[in-house]
JSON list of C-alpha atoms in Angstrom, two decimals:
[
{"chain": "A", "resi": 1, "resn": "MET", "atom": "CA", "xyz": [8.95, 15.89, -32.27]},
{"chain": "A", "resi": 2, "resn": "ASN", "atom": "CA", "xyz": [6.77, 12.86, -32.89]},
{"chain": "A", "resi": 3, "resn": "PHE", "atom": "CA", "xyz": [4.22, 12.47, -30.04]},
{"chain": "A", "resi": 4, "resn": "PHE", "atom": "CA", "xyz": [4.76, 8.59, -29.99]},
{"chain": "A", "resi": 5, "resn": "LEU", "atom": "CA", "xyz": [8.53, 9.01, -29.56]},
{"chain": "A", "resi": 6, "resn": "CYS", "atom": "CA", "xyz": [7.90, 11.39, -26.64]},
{"chain": "A", "resi": 7, "resn": "LEU", "atom": "CA", "xyz": [5.70, 8.81, -24.86]},
{"chain": "A", "resi": 8, "resn": "ALA", "atom": "CA", "xyz": [8.22, 6.04, -25.75]},
{"chain": "A", "resi": 9, "resn": "TYR", "atom": "CA", "xyz": [10.96, 8.17, -24.12]},
{"chain": "A", "resi": 10, "resn": "LEU", "atom": "CA", "xyz": [8.82, 8.75, -20.99]},
{"chain": "A", "resi": 11, "resn": "PHE", "atom": "CA", "xyz": [7.94, 5.09, -20.77]},
{"chain": "A", "resi": 12, "resn": "PHE", "atom": "CA", "xyz": [11.61, 4.28, -20.90]},
{"chain": "A", "resi": 13, "resn": "ILE", "atom": "CA", "xyz": [12.49, 6.79, -18.08]},
{"chain": "A", "resi": 14, "resn": "GLY", "atom": "CA", "xyz": [9.47, 5.84, -15.93]},
{"chain": "A", "resi": 15, "resn": "SER", "atom": "CA", "xyz": [10.02, 2.12, -16.09]},
{"chain": "A", "resi": 16, "resn": "THR", "atom": "CA", "xyz": [13.62, 2.41, -15.30]},
{"chain": "A", "resi": 17, "resn": "PHE", "atom": "CA", "xyz": [13.33, 4.74, -12.38]},
{"chain": "A", "resi": 18, "resn": "GLY", "atom": "CA", "xyz": [10.29, 2.94, -11.10]},
{"chain": "A", "resi": 19, "resn": "TRP", "atom": "CA", "xyz": [12.34, -0.20, -10.95]},
{"chain": "A", "resi": 20, "resn": "VAL", "atom": "CA", "xyz": [14.98, 1.59, -8.76]},
{"chain": "A", "resi": 21, "resn": "LEU", "atom": "CA", "xyz": [12.15, 2.84, -6.44]},
{"chain": "A", "resi": 22, "resn": "GLU", "atom": "CA", "xyz": [10.61, -0.65, -6.07]},
{"chain": "A", "resi": 23, "resn": "LEU", "atom": "CA", "xyz": [14.02, -2.17, -5.48]},
{"chain": "A", "resi": 24, "resn": "PHE", "atom": "CA", "xyz": [14.64, -0.04, -2.48]},
{"chain": "A", "resi": 25, "resn": "PHE", "atom": "CA", "xyz": [11.08, -0.19, -1.26]},
{"chain": "A", "resi": 26, "resn": "ARG", "atom": "CA", "xyz": [11.09, -3.99, -1.29]},
{"chain": "A", "resi": 27, "resn": "LYS", "atom": "CA", "xyz": [14.58, -4.07, 0.39]},
{"chain": "A", "resi": 28, "resn": "PHE", "atom": "CA", "xyz": [13.74, -1.80, 3.30]},
{"chain": "A", "resi": 29, "resn": "PHE", "atom": "CA", "xyz": [9.92, -1.44, 3.66]},
{"chain": "A", "resi": 30, "resn": "SER", "atom": "CA", "xyz": [8.08, -4.47, 2.21]},
{"chain": "A", "resi": 31, "resn": "GLY", "atom": "CA", "xyz": [6.29, -6.61, 4.78]},
{"chain": "A", "resi": 32, "resn": "THR", "atom": "CA", "xyz": [6.47, -9.70, 2.47]},
{"chain": "A", "resi": 33, "resn": "ASN", "atom": "CA", "xyz": [10.36, -9.52, 2.54]},
{"chain": "A", "resi": 34, "resn": "PRO", "atom": "CA", "xyz": [11.06, -9.85, 6.26]},
{"chain": "A", "resi": 35, "resn": "GLU", "atom": "CA", "xyz": [14.70, -10.83, 5.58]},
{"chain": "A", "resi": 36, "resn": "HIS", "atom": "CA", "xyz": [15.22, -7.53, 3.70]},
{"chain": "A", "resi": 37, "resn": "LYS", "atom": "CA", "xyz": [16.89, -9.21, 0.71]},
{"chain": "A", "resi": 38, "resn": "TRP", "atom": "CA", "xyz": [17.64, -7.47, -2.57]},
{"chain": "A", "resi": 39, "resn": "ILE", "atom": "CA", "xyz": [14.86, -8.77, -4.79]},
{"chain": "A", "resi": 40, "resn": "ASN", "atom": "CA", "xyz": [14.39, -7.98, -8.47]},
{"chain": "A", "resi": 41, "resn": "PRO", "atom": "CA", "xyz": [10.95, -6.33, -8.50]},
{"chain": "A", "resi": 42, "resn": "GLY", "atom": "CA", "xyz": [8.15, -7.07, -10.95]},
{"chain": "A", "resi": 43, "resn": "PHE", "atom": "CA", "xyz": [7.76, -9.98, -13.32]},
{"chain": "A", "resi": 44, "resn": "CYS", "atom": "CA", "xyz": [10.32, -8.82, -15.88]},
{"chain": "A", "resi": 45, "resn": "VAL", "atom": "CA", "xyz": [14.06, -9.86, -15.77]},
{"chain": "A", "resi": 46, "resn": "GLY", "atom": "CA", "xyz": [15.60, -6.44, -16.76]},
{"chain": "A", "resi": 47, "resn": "PRO", "atom": "CA", "xyz": [15.70, -3.19, -14.71]},
{"chain": "A", "resi": 48, "resn": "TYR", "atom": "CA", "xyz": [12.20, -1.78, -15.54]},
{"chain": "A", "resi": 49, "resn": "VAL", "atom": "CA", "xyz": [8.68, -1.95, -14.22]},
{"chain": "A", "resi": 50, "resn": "PRO", "atom": "CA", "xyz": [6.18, -1.18, -16.98]},
{"chain": "A", "resi": 51, "resn": "LEU", "atom": "CA", "xyz": [3.53, 0.11, -14.47]},
{"chain": "A", "resi": 52, "resn": "TYR", "atom": "CA", "xyz": [5.72, 3.10, -13.79]},
{"chain": "A", "resi": 53, "resn": "GLY", "atom": "CA", "xyz": [6.30, 3.63, -17.31]},
{"chain": "A", "resi": 54, "resn": "PHE", "atom": "CA", "xyz": [2.63, 3.87, -18.16]},
{"chain": "A", "resi": 55, "resn": "GLY", "atom": "CA", "xyz": [2.21, 5.96, -14.98]},
{"chain": "A", "resi": 56, "resn": "LEU", "atom": "CA", "xyz": [4.81, 8.63, -16.07]},
{"chain": "A", "resi": 57, "resn": "CYS", "atom": "CA", "xyz": [3.00, 8.89, -19.42]},
{"chain": "A", "resi": 58, "resn": "ILE", "atom": "CA", "xyz": [-0.29, 9.51, -17.66]},
{"chain": "A", "resi": 59, "resn": "LEU", "atom": "CA", "xyz": [1.21, 12.08, -15.22]},
{"chain": "A", "resi": 60, "resn": "TYR", "atom": "CA", "xyz": [2.91, 13.86, -18.22]},
{"chain": "A", "resi": 61, "resn": "LEU", "atom": "CA", "xyz": [-0.37, 14.09, -20.13]},
{"chain": "A", "resi": 62, "resn": "LEU", "atom": "CA", "xyz": [-2.36, 15.28, -17.11]},
{"chain": "A", "resi": 63, "resn": "ALA", "atom": "CA", "xyz": [0.28, 17.90, -16.41]},
{"chain": "A", "resi": 64, "resn": "LEU", "atom": "CA", "xyz": [-0.04, 19.15, -19.93]},
{"chain": "A", "resi": 65, "resn": "LEU", "atom": "CA", "xyz": [-3.84, 19.36, -19.51]},
{"chain": "A", "resi": 66, "resn": "GLY", "atom": "CA", "xyz": [-3.39, 21.32, -16.28]},
{"chain": "A", "resi": 67, "resn": "GLU", "atom": "CA", "xyz": [-1.12, 23.78, -18.10]},
{"chain": "A", "resi": 68, "resn": "HIS", "atom": "CA", "xyz": [-3.62, 23.92, -20.96]},
{"chain": "A", "resi": 69, "resn": "TRP", "atom": "CA", "xyz": [-6.44, 24.71, -18.51]},
{"chain": "A", "resi": 70, "resn": "ASN", "atom": "CA", "xyz": [-4.13, 27.19, -16.74]},
{"chain": "A", "resi": 71, "resn": "VAL", "atom": "CA", "xyz": [-4.35, 25.47, -13.34]},
{"chain": "A", "resi": 72, "resn": "HIS", "atom": "CA", "xyz": [-2.50, 27.89, -11.04]},
{"chain": "A", "resi": 73, "resn": "THR", "atom": "CA", "xyz": [-4.72, 28.13, -8.01]},
{"chain": "A", "resi": 74, "resn": "ALA", "atom": "CA", "xyz": [-4.28, 25.98, -4.91]},
{"chain": "A", "resi": 75, "resn": "GLY", "atom": "CA", "xyz": [-7.69, 24.36, -5.40]},
{"chain": "A", "resi": 76, "resn": "GLY", "atom": "CA", "xyz": [-7.05, 23.69, -9.02]},
{"chain": "A", "resi": 77, "resn": "ARG", "atom": "CA", "xyz": [-3.69, 22.03, -8.25]},
{"chain": "A", "resi": 78, "resn": "ILE", "atom": "CA", "xyz": [-5.27, 19.96, -5.52]},
{"chain": "A", "resi": 79, "resn": "LEU", "atom": "CA", "xyz": [-7.84, 18.67, -7.98]},
{"chain": "A", "resi": 80, "resn": "LEU", "atom": "CA", "xyz": [-5.05, 18.01, -10.53]},
{"chain": "A", "resi": 81, "resn": "PHE", "atom": "CA", "xyz": [-3.06, 15.94, -8.04]},
{"chain": "A", "resi": 82, "resn": "ALA", "atom": "CA", "xyz": [-6.26, 14.11, -6.97]},
{"chain": "A", "resi": 83, "resn": "ALA", "atom": "CA", "xyz": [-6.84, 13.23, -10.67]},
{"chain": "A", "resi": 84, "resn": "MET", "atom": "CA", "xyz": [-3.26, 12.09, -10.99]},
{"chain": "A", "resi": 85, "resn": "ALA", "atom": "CA", "xyz": [-3.49, 9.90, -7.85]},
{"chain": "A", "resi": 86, "resn": "LEU", "atom": "CA", "xyz": [-6.80, 8.40, -9.06]},
{"chain": "A", "resi": 87, "resn": "SER", "atom": "CA", "xyz": [-5.31, 7.62, -12.53]},
{"chain": "A", "resi": 88, "resn": "MET", "atom": "CA", "xyz": [-2.27, 5.92, -10.90]},
{"chain": "A", "resi": 89, "resn": "THR", "atom": "CA", "xyz": [-4.55, 3.96, -8.57]},
{"chain": "A", "resi": 90, "resn": "VAL", "atom": "CA", "xyz": [-6.65, 2.88, -11.48]},
{"chain": "A", "resi": 91, "resn": "ILE", "atom": "CA", "xyz": [-3.52, 1.78, -13.41]},
{"chain": "A", "resi": 92, "resn": "GLU", "atom": "CA", "xyz": [-2.34, -0.19, -10.34]},
{"chain": "A", "resi": 93, "resn": "TYR", "atom": "CA", "xyz": [-5.66, -1.88, -9.89]},
{"chain": "A", "resi": 94, "resn": "ILE", "atom": "CA", "xyz": [-5.98, -2.88, -13.59]},
{"chain": "A", "resi": 95, "resn": "ALA", "atom": "CA", "xyz": [-2.39, -4.32, -13.54]},
{"chain": "A", "resi": 96, "resn": "GLY", "atom": "CA", "xyz": [-3.15, -6.07, -10.28]},
{"chain": "A", "resi": 97, "resn": "ILE", "atom": "CA", "xyz": [-6.46, -7.51, -11.24]},
{"chain": "A", "resi": 98, "resn": "VAL", "atom": "CA", "xyz": [-5.21, -8.81, -14.52]},
{"chain": "A", "resi": 99, "resn": "SER", "atom": "CA", "xyz": [-2.30, -10.57, -12.94]},
{"chain": "A", "resi": 100, "resn": "LEU", "atom": "CA", "xyz": [-4.46, -11.93, -10.17]},
{"chain": "A", "resi": 101, "resn": "LYS", "atom": "CA", "xyz": [-7.57, -13.06, -12.01]},
{"chain": "A", "resi": 102, "resn": "MET", "atom": "CA", "xyz": [-5.99, -14.15, -15.34]},
{"chain": "A", "resi": 103, "resn": "LEU", "atom": "CA", "xyz": [-2.48, -15.41, -14.31]},
{"chain": "A", "resi": 104, "resn": "HIS", "atom": "CA", "xyz": [-3.24, -16.30, -10.61]},
{"chain": "A", "resi": 105, "resn": "VAL", "atom": "CA", "xyz": [-0.05, -14.26, -9.70]},
{"chain": "A", "resi": 106, "resn": "ARG", "atom": "CA", "xyz": [0.06, -11.58, -7.06]},
{"chain": "A", "resi": 107, "resn": "LEU", "atom": "CA", "xyz": [2.82, -9.02, -7.64]},
{"chain": "A", "resi": 108, "resn": "TRP", "atom": "CA", "xyz": [1.98, -7.01, -4.45]},
{"chain": "A", "resi": 109, "resn": "ASP", "atom": "CA", "xyz": [-0.23, -7.40, -1.43]},
{"chain": "A", "resi": 110, "resn": "TYR", "atom": "CA", "xyz": [-1.97, -4.60, 0.59]},
{"chain": "A", "resi": 111, "resn": "SER", "atom": "CA", "xyz": [-4.22, -7.05, 2.36]},
{"chain": "A", "resi": 112, "resn": "ARG", "atom": "CA", "xyz": [-3.15, -5.81, 5.76]},
{"chain": "A", "resi": 113, "resn": "ARG", "atom": "CA", "xyz": [-3.69, -2.10, 4.87]},
{"chain": "A", "resi": 114, "resn": "TRP", "atom": "CA", "xyz": [-6.92, -0.31, 5.98]},
{"chain": "A", "resi": 115, "resn": "GLY", "atom": "CA", "xyz": [-9.58, 0.15, 3.28]},
{"chain": "A", "resi": 116, "resn": "ASN", "atom": "CA", "xyz": [-7.82, -2.11, 0.74]},
{"chain": "A", "resi": 117, "resn": "ILE", "atom": "CA", "xyz": [-9.65, -3.53, -2.24]},
{"chain": "A", "resi": 118, "resn": "GLN", "atom": "CA", "xyz": [-8.69, -7.17, -2.94]},
{"chain": "A", "resi": 119, "resn": "GLY", "atom": "CA", "xyz": [-5.22, -6.35, -1.58]},
{"chain": "A", "resi": 120, "resn": "LEU", "atom": "CA", "xyz": [-4.46, -4.50, -4.83]},
{"chain": "A", "resi": 121, "resn": "ILE", "atom": "CA", "xyz": [-5.10, -0.82, -3.91]},
{"chain": "A", "resi": 122, "resn": "CYS", "atom": "CA", "xyz": [-5.63, 0.99, -0.63]},
{"chain": "A", "resi": 123, "resn": "PRO", "atom": "CA", "xyz": [-6.09, 4.59, 0.60]},
{"chain": "A", "resi": 124, "resn": "LEU", "atom": "CA", "xyz": [-2.60, 4.81, 2.03]},
{"chain": "A", "resi": 125, "resn": "PHE", "atom": "CA", "xyz": [-0.89, 4.12, -1.26]},
{"chain": "A", "resi": 126, "resn": "SER", "atom": "CA", "xyz": [-3.36, 6.33, -3.19]},
{"chain": "A", "resi": 127, "resn": "PHE", "atom": "CA", "xyz": [-2.19, 9.09, -0.85]},
{"chain": "A", "resi": 128, "resn": "PHE", "atom": "CA", "xyz": [1.35, 8.22, -1.72]},
{"chain": "A", "resi": 129, "resn": "TRP", "atom": "CA", "xyz": [0.50, 8.55, -5.44]},
{"chain": "A", "resi": 130, "resn": "ALA", "atom": "CA", "xyz": [-0.93, 11.97, -4.75]},
{"chain": "A", "resi": 131, "resn": "VAL", "atom": "CA", "xyz": [2.32, 12.91, -2.99]},
{"chain": "A", "resi": 132, "resn": "ILE", "atom": "CA", "xyz": [4.33, 11.60, -5.84]},
{"chain": "A", "resi": 133, "resn": "SER", "atom": "CA", "xyz": [2.08, 13.40, -8.31]},
{"chain": "A", "resi": 134, "resn": "ALA", "atom": "CA", "xyz": [2.82, 16.75, -6.52]},
{"chain": "A", "resi": 135, "resn": "VAL", "atom": "CA", "xyz": [6.56, 16.04, -6.49]},
{"chain": "A", "resi": 136, "resn": "TYR", "atom": "CA", "xyz": [6.39, 15.20, -10.11]},
{"chain": "A", "resi": 137, "resn": "TYR", "atom": "CA", "xyz": [4.49, 18.36, -11.10]},
{"chain": "A", "resi": 138, "resn": "PHE", "atom": "CA", "xyz": [6.78, 20.73, -9.27]},
{"chain": "A", "resi": 139, "resn": "CYS", "atom": "CA", "xyz": [10.16, 18.97, -9.39]},
{"chain": "A", "resi": 140, "resn": "VAL", "atom": "CA", "xyz": [10.17, 16.57, -12.31]},
{"chain": "A", "resi": 141, "resn": "HIS", "atom": "CA", "xyz": [7.85, 17.87, -15.05]},
{"chain": "A", "resi": 142, "resn": "PRO", "atom": "CA", "xyz": [9.94, 20.96, -15.92]},
{"chain": "A", "resi": 143, "resn": "HIS", "atom": "CA", "xyz": [12.96, 18.75, -16.38]},
{"chain": "A", "resi": 144, "resn": "ILE", "atom": "CA", "xyz": [10.96, 16.35, -18.48]},
{"chain": "A", "resi": 145, "resn": "LEU", "atom": "CA", "xyz": [10.03, 19.17, -20.78]},
{"chain": "A", "resi": 146, "resn": "GLU", "atom": "CA", "xyz": [13.63, 20.08, -21.03]},
{"chain": "A", "resi": 147, "resn": "ALA", "atom": "CA", "xyz": [14.65, 16.50, -21.65]},
{"chain": "A", "resi": 148, "resn": "LEU", "atom": "CA", "xyz": [12.05, 16.28, -24.50]},
{"chain": "A", "resi": 149, "resn": "ARG", "atom": "CA", "xyz": [13.46, 19.51, -25.99]},
{"chain": "A", "resi": 150, "resn": "TRP", "atom": "CA", "xyz": [16.96, 17.88, -25.85]},
{"chain": "A", "resi": 151, "resn": "LEU", "atom": "CA", "xyz": [15.59, 14.71, -27.44]},
{"chain": "A", "resi": 152, "resn": "SER", "atom": "CA", "xyz": [14.05, 16.63, -30.32]},
{"chain": "A", "resi": 153, "resn": "GLU", "atom": "CA", "xyz": [17.49, 18.32, -30.94]},
{"chain": "A", "resi": 154, "resn": "ASN", "atom": "CA", "xyz": [19.32, 14.83, -30.66]},
{"chain": "A", "resi": 155, "resn": "LEU", "atom": "CA", "xyz": [17.18, 12.37, -32.44]},
{"chain": "A", "resi": 156, "resn": "ALA", "atom": "CA", "xyz": [20.06, 9.93, -32.67]},
{"chain": "A", "resi": 157, "resn": "PHE", "atom": "CA", "xyz": [19.24, 9.15, -29.04]},
{"chain": "A", "resi": 158, "resn": "SER", "atom": "CA", "xyz": [16.05, 7.50, -30.35]},
{"chain": "A", "resi": 159, "resn": "PHE", "atom": "CA", "xyz": [18.30, 4.53, -31.22]},
{"chain": "A", "resi": 160, "resn": "VAL", "atom": "CA", "xyz": [18.79, 3.96, -27.54]},
{"chain": "A", "resi": 161, "resn": "ILE", "atom": "CA", "xyz": [15.04, 4.01, -26.97]},
{"chain": "A", "resi": 162, "resn": "GLY", "atom": "CA", "xyz": [14.66, 1.59, -29.83]},
{"chain": "A", "resi": 163, "resn": "PHE", "atom": "CA", "xyz": [17.25, -0.70, -28.33]},
{"chain": "A", "resi": 164, "resn": "PHE", "atom": "CA", "xyz": [15.48, -0.55, -25.05]},
{"chain": "A", "resi": 165, "resn": "PHE", "atom": "CA", "xyz": [12.10, -1.60, -26.53]},
{"chain": "A", "resi": 166, "resn": "GLY", "atom": "CA", "xyz": [13.81, -4.40, -28.47]},
{"chain": "A", "resi": 167, "resn": "VAL", "atom": "CA", "xyz": [15.32, -5.82, -25.19]},
{"chain": "A", "resi": 168, "resn": "PHE", "atom": "CA", "xyz": [12.10, -5.11, -23.40]},
{"chain": "A", "resi": 169, "resn": "THR", "atom": "CA", "xyz": [10.04, -7.06, -25.96]},
{"chain": "A", "resi": 170, "resn": "ILE", "atom": "CA", "xyz": [12.32, -10.10, -25.73]},
{"chain": "A", "resi": 171, "resn": "ASP", "atom": "CA", "xyz": [12.14, -9.79, -21.87]},
{"chain": "A", "resi": 172, "resn": "VAL", "atom": "CA", "xyz": [8.32, -9.72, -21.91]},
{"chain": "A", "resi": 173, "resn": "VAL", "atom": "CA", "xyz": [8.16, -12.79, -24.08]},
{"chain": "A", "resi": 174, "resn": "TYR", "atom": "CA", "xyz": [10.51, -14.66, -21.82]},
{"chain": "A", "resi": 175, "resn": "SER", "atom": "CA", "xyz": [8.66, -13.45, -18.63]},
{"chain": "A", "resi": 176, "resn": "ALA", "atom": "CA", "xyz": [5.28, -14.37, -20.06]},
{"chain": "A", "resi": 177, "resn": "HIS", "atom": "CA", "xyz": [6.53, -17.93, -20.63]},
{"chain": "A", "resi": 178, "resn": "LEU", "atom": "CA", "xyz": [7.69, -18.06, -17.05]},
{"chain": "A", "resi": 179, "resn": "VAL", "atom": "CA", "xyz": [4.35, -16.65, -15.77]},
{"chain": "A", "resi": 180, "resn": "SER", "atom": "CA", "xyz": [2.47, -19.30, -17.82]},
{"chain": "A", "resi": 181, "resn": "LYS", "atom": "CA", "xyz": [4.34, -21.96, -15.79]},
{"chain": "A", "resi": 182, "resn": "LEU", "atom": "CA", "xyz": [3.46, -20.20, -12.52]},
{"chain": "A", "resi": 183, "resn": "ARG", "atom": "CA", "xyz": [-0.14, -20.08, -13.65]},
{"chain": "A", "resi": 184, "resn": "GLN", "atom": "CA", "xyz": [-0.20, -23.75, -14.48]},
{"chain": "A", "resi": 185, "resn": "PHE", "atom": "CA", "xyz": [1.13, -24.62, -11.04]},
{"chain": "A", "resi": 186, "resn": "ALA", "atom": "CA", "xyz": [-1.49, -22.25, -9.52]},
{"chain": "A", "resi": 187, "resn": "ASP", "atom": "CA", "xyz": [-4.29, -23.84, -11.43]},
{"chain": "A", "resi": 188, "resn": "GLU", "atom": "CA", "xyz": [-3.21, -27.37, -10.48]},
{"chain": "A", "resi": 189, "resn": "HIS", "atom": "CA", "xyz": [-3.00, -26.47, -6.71]},
{"chain": "A", "resi": 190, "resn": "ASP", "atom": "CA", "xyz": [-5.77, -23.83, -6.59]},
{"chain": "A", "resi": 191, "resn": "VAL", "atom": "CA", "xyz": [-3.44, -21.25, -5.22]},
{"chain": "A", "resi": 192, "resn": "VAL", "atom": "CA", "xyz": [-2.27, -17.73, -5.89]},
{"chain": "A", "resi": 193, "resn": "ILE", "atom": "CA", "xyz": [1.40, -17.36, -6.42]},
{"chain": "A", "resi": 194, "resn": "ARG", "atom": "CA", "xyz": [2.89, -14.42, -4.49]},
{"chain": "A", "resi": 195, "resn": "VAL", "atom": "CA", "xyz": [5.97, -13.59, -6.64]},
{"chain": "A", "resi": 196, "resn": "GLU", "atom": "CA", "xyz": [7.85, -11.52, -4.16]},
{"chain": "A", "resi": 197, "resn": "ARG", "atom": "CA", "xyz": [7.53, -14.13, -1.41]},
{"chain": "A", "resi": 198, "resn": "LEU", "atom": "CA", "xyz": [8.45, -16.86, -3.94]},
{"chain": "A", "resi": 199, "resn": "LYS", "atom": "CA", "xyz": [11.60, -15.11, -4.86]},
{"chain": "A", "resi": 200, "resn": "SER", "atom": "CA", "xyz": [12.55, -14.47, -1.23]},
{"chain": "A", "resi": 201, "resn": "GLN", "atom": "CA", "xyz": [11.91, -18.11, -0.46]},
{"chain": "A", "resi": 202, "resn": "VAL", "atom": "CA", "xyz": [14.08, -19.31, -3.36]},
{"chain": "A", "resi": 203, "resn": "GLN", "atom": "CA", "xyz": [16.91, -16.98, -2.22]},
{"chain": "A", "resi": 204, "resn": "LYS", "atom": "CA", "xyz": [16.68, -18.31, 1.32]},
{"chain": "A", "resi": 205, "resn": "ARG", "atom": "CA", "xyz": [16.80, -21.91, 0.05]},
{"chain": "A", "resi": 206, "resn": "GLN", "atom": "CA", "xyz": [19.83, -21.13, -2.15]},
{"chain": "A", "resi": 207, "resn": "GLU", "atom": "CA", "xyz": [21.69, -19.69, 0.83]},
{"chain": "A", "resi": 208, "resn": "GLU", "atom": "CA", "xyz": [20.96, -22.89, 2.90]},
{"chain": "A", "resi": 209, "resn": "LEU", "atom": "CA", "xyz": [22.22, -25.07, 0.08]},
{"chain": "A", "resi": 210, "resn": "ARG", "atom": "CA", "xyz": [25.02, -22.64, -0.72]},
{"chain": "A", "resi": 211, "resn": "GLU", "atom": "CA", "xyz": [23.89, -22.31, -4.34]},
{"chain": "A", "resi": 212, "resn": "ARG", "atom": "CA", "xyz": [24.94, -19.44, -6.45]},
{"chain": "A", "resi": 213, "resn": "LYS", "atom": "CA", "xyz": [22.22, -16.69, -6.53]},
{"chain": "A", "resi": 214, "resn": "ASN", "atom": "CA", "xyz": [21.12, -14.94, -9.70]},
{"chain": "A", "resi": 215, "resn": "PHE", "atom": "CA", "xyz": [19.64, -11.47, -9.07]},
{"chain": "A", "resi": 216, "resn": "LEU", "atom": "CA", "xyz": [18.21, -10.94, -12.61]},
{"chain": "A", "resi": 217, "resn": "PHE", "atom": "CA", "xyz": [16.95, -14.54, -12.89]},
{"chain": "A", "resi": 218, "resn": "PRO", "atom": "CA", "xyz": [15.94, -15.36, -9.25]},
{"chain": "A", "resi": 219, "resn": "LEU", "atom": "CA", "xyz": [13.75, -18.38, -10.45]},
{"chain": "A", "resi": 220, "resn": "ARG", "atom": "CA", "xyz": [16.44, -19.86, -12.60]},
{"chain": "A", "resi": 221, "resn": "THR", "atom": "CA", "xyz": [18.36, -22.39, -10.41]},
{"chain": "A", "resi": 222, "resn": "ALA", "atom": "CA", "xyz": [19.99, -25.83, -10.58]},
{"chain": "A", "resi": 223, "resn": "ARG", "atom": "CA", "xyz": [16.53, -27.25, -9.68]},
{"chain": "A", "resi": 224, "resn": "PRO", "atom": "CA", "xyz": [13.48, -27.14, -12.10]},
{"chain": "A", "resi": 225, "resn": "LEU", "atom": "CA", "xyz": [10.84, -24.57, -11.56]},
{"chain": "A", "resi": 226, "resn": "PRO", "atom": "CA", "xyz": [8.03, -27.10, -10.62]},
{"chain": "A", "resi": 227, "resn": "GLU", "atom": "CA", "xyz": [10.30, -28.30, -7.74]},
{"chain": "A", "resi": 228, "resn": "LEU", "atom": "CA", "xyz": [10.87, -24.79, -6.60]},
{"chain": "A", "resi": 229, "resn": "LEU", "atom": "CA", "xyz": [7.14, -24.11, -6.55]},
{"chain": "A", "resi": 230, "resn": "LYS", "atom": "CA", "xyz": [6.30, -27.30, -4.85]},
{"chain": "A", "resi": 231, "resn": "GLU", "atom": "CA", "xyz": [8.95, -26.70, -2.19]},
{"chain": "A", "resi": 232, "resn": "ALA", "atom": "CA", "xyz": [7.71, -23.12, -1.63]},
{"chain": "A", "resi": 233, "resn": "HIS", "atom": "CA", "xyz": [4.00, -24.12, -1.56]},
{"chain": "A", "resi": 234, "resn": "GLU", "atom": "CA", "xyz": [4.69, -26.82, 1.13]},
{"chain": "A", "resi": 235, "resn": "SER", "atom": "CA", "xyz": [6.67, -24.23, 3.15]},
{"chain": "A", "resi": 236, "resn": "TRP", "atom": "CA", "xyz": [3.71, -21.70, 2.96]},
{"chain": "A", "resi": 237, "resn": "GLU", "atom": "CA", "xyz": [1.20, -24.40, 3.89]},
{"chain": "A", "resi": 238, "resn": "GLU", "atom": "CA", "xyz": [3.26, -25.39, 6.87]},
{"chain": "A", "resi": 239, "resn": "ARG", "atom": "CA", "xyz": [3.54, -21.84, 8.09]},
{"chain": "A", "resi": 240, "resn": "ARG", "atom": "CA", "xyz": [-0.29, -21.47, 7.68]},
{"chain": "A", "resi": 241, "resn": "HIS", "atom": "CA", "xyz": [-0.91, -24.56, 9.62]},
{"chain": "A", "resi": 242, "resn": "GLU", "atom": "CA", "xyz": [1.45, -23.39, 12.50]},
{"chain": "A", "resi": 243, "resn": "LYS", "atom": "CA", "xyz": [-0.45, -20.04, 12.73]},
{"chain": "A", "resi": 244, "resn": "ARG", "atom": "CA", "xyz": [-3.77, -21.90, 13.05]},
{"chain": "A", "resi": 245, "resn": "MET", "atom": "CA", "xyz": [-2.45, -24.02, 15.93]}
]
């Protein structure tokens, strides 16, 4: 089967399941969501997080290399999982630094974690990546291989993948336009927009005003985006001032 089609299939699976993972993590464990609201994770509208799509492709390729090198000893597998964790950490850092430095948008924040670098990566989550890598290698990778065999025998399913990437491309264009507005506001006020906190703030305000909430389009409300950003920024500045008092 075409190698590119395999990676496209893996990107589709990883992005979708990664979105589900992030959805539950932000609901129950995220410190920037103290009200524990259901928040659409990431910067895209649809149910996918591209970082996990790229991550699954990397894990798959490294697992194949491990099999090629016949890594079956405990030490060899530990090195493999360390390489997987390092790769995922690098992907996470690159995605975070691009959004932070180029777009002035912060999609996650590890600033309170020990040993963090710019709040984008930290040892704790690198350890989690290692655990996830081990789980992937032992529990998921064999099924991935079976799924790829099934795909090679049912190439008509590639239409679904093509449809996914068509919708995904439209979504990225729309989300990029939205992020450009966030960046413009961030440049004007010399701030970094914390997307998750912004979405939580908007939901809270909608509940106070009894406005209809939109899970997939949390920043699309009856009020214009600049007004939402200004209101959220004033609220954050007020909280920061109260903490200093």
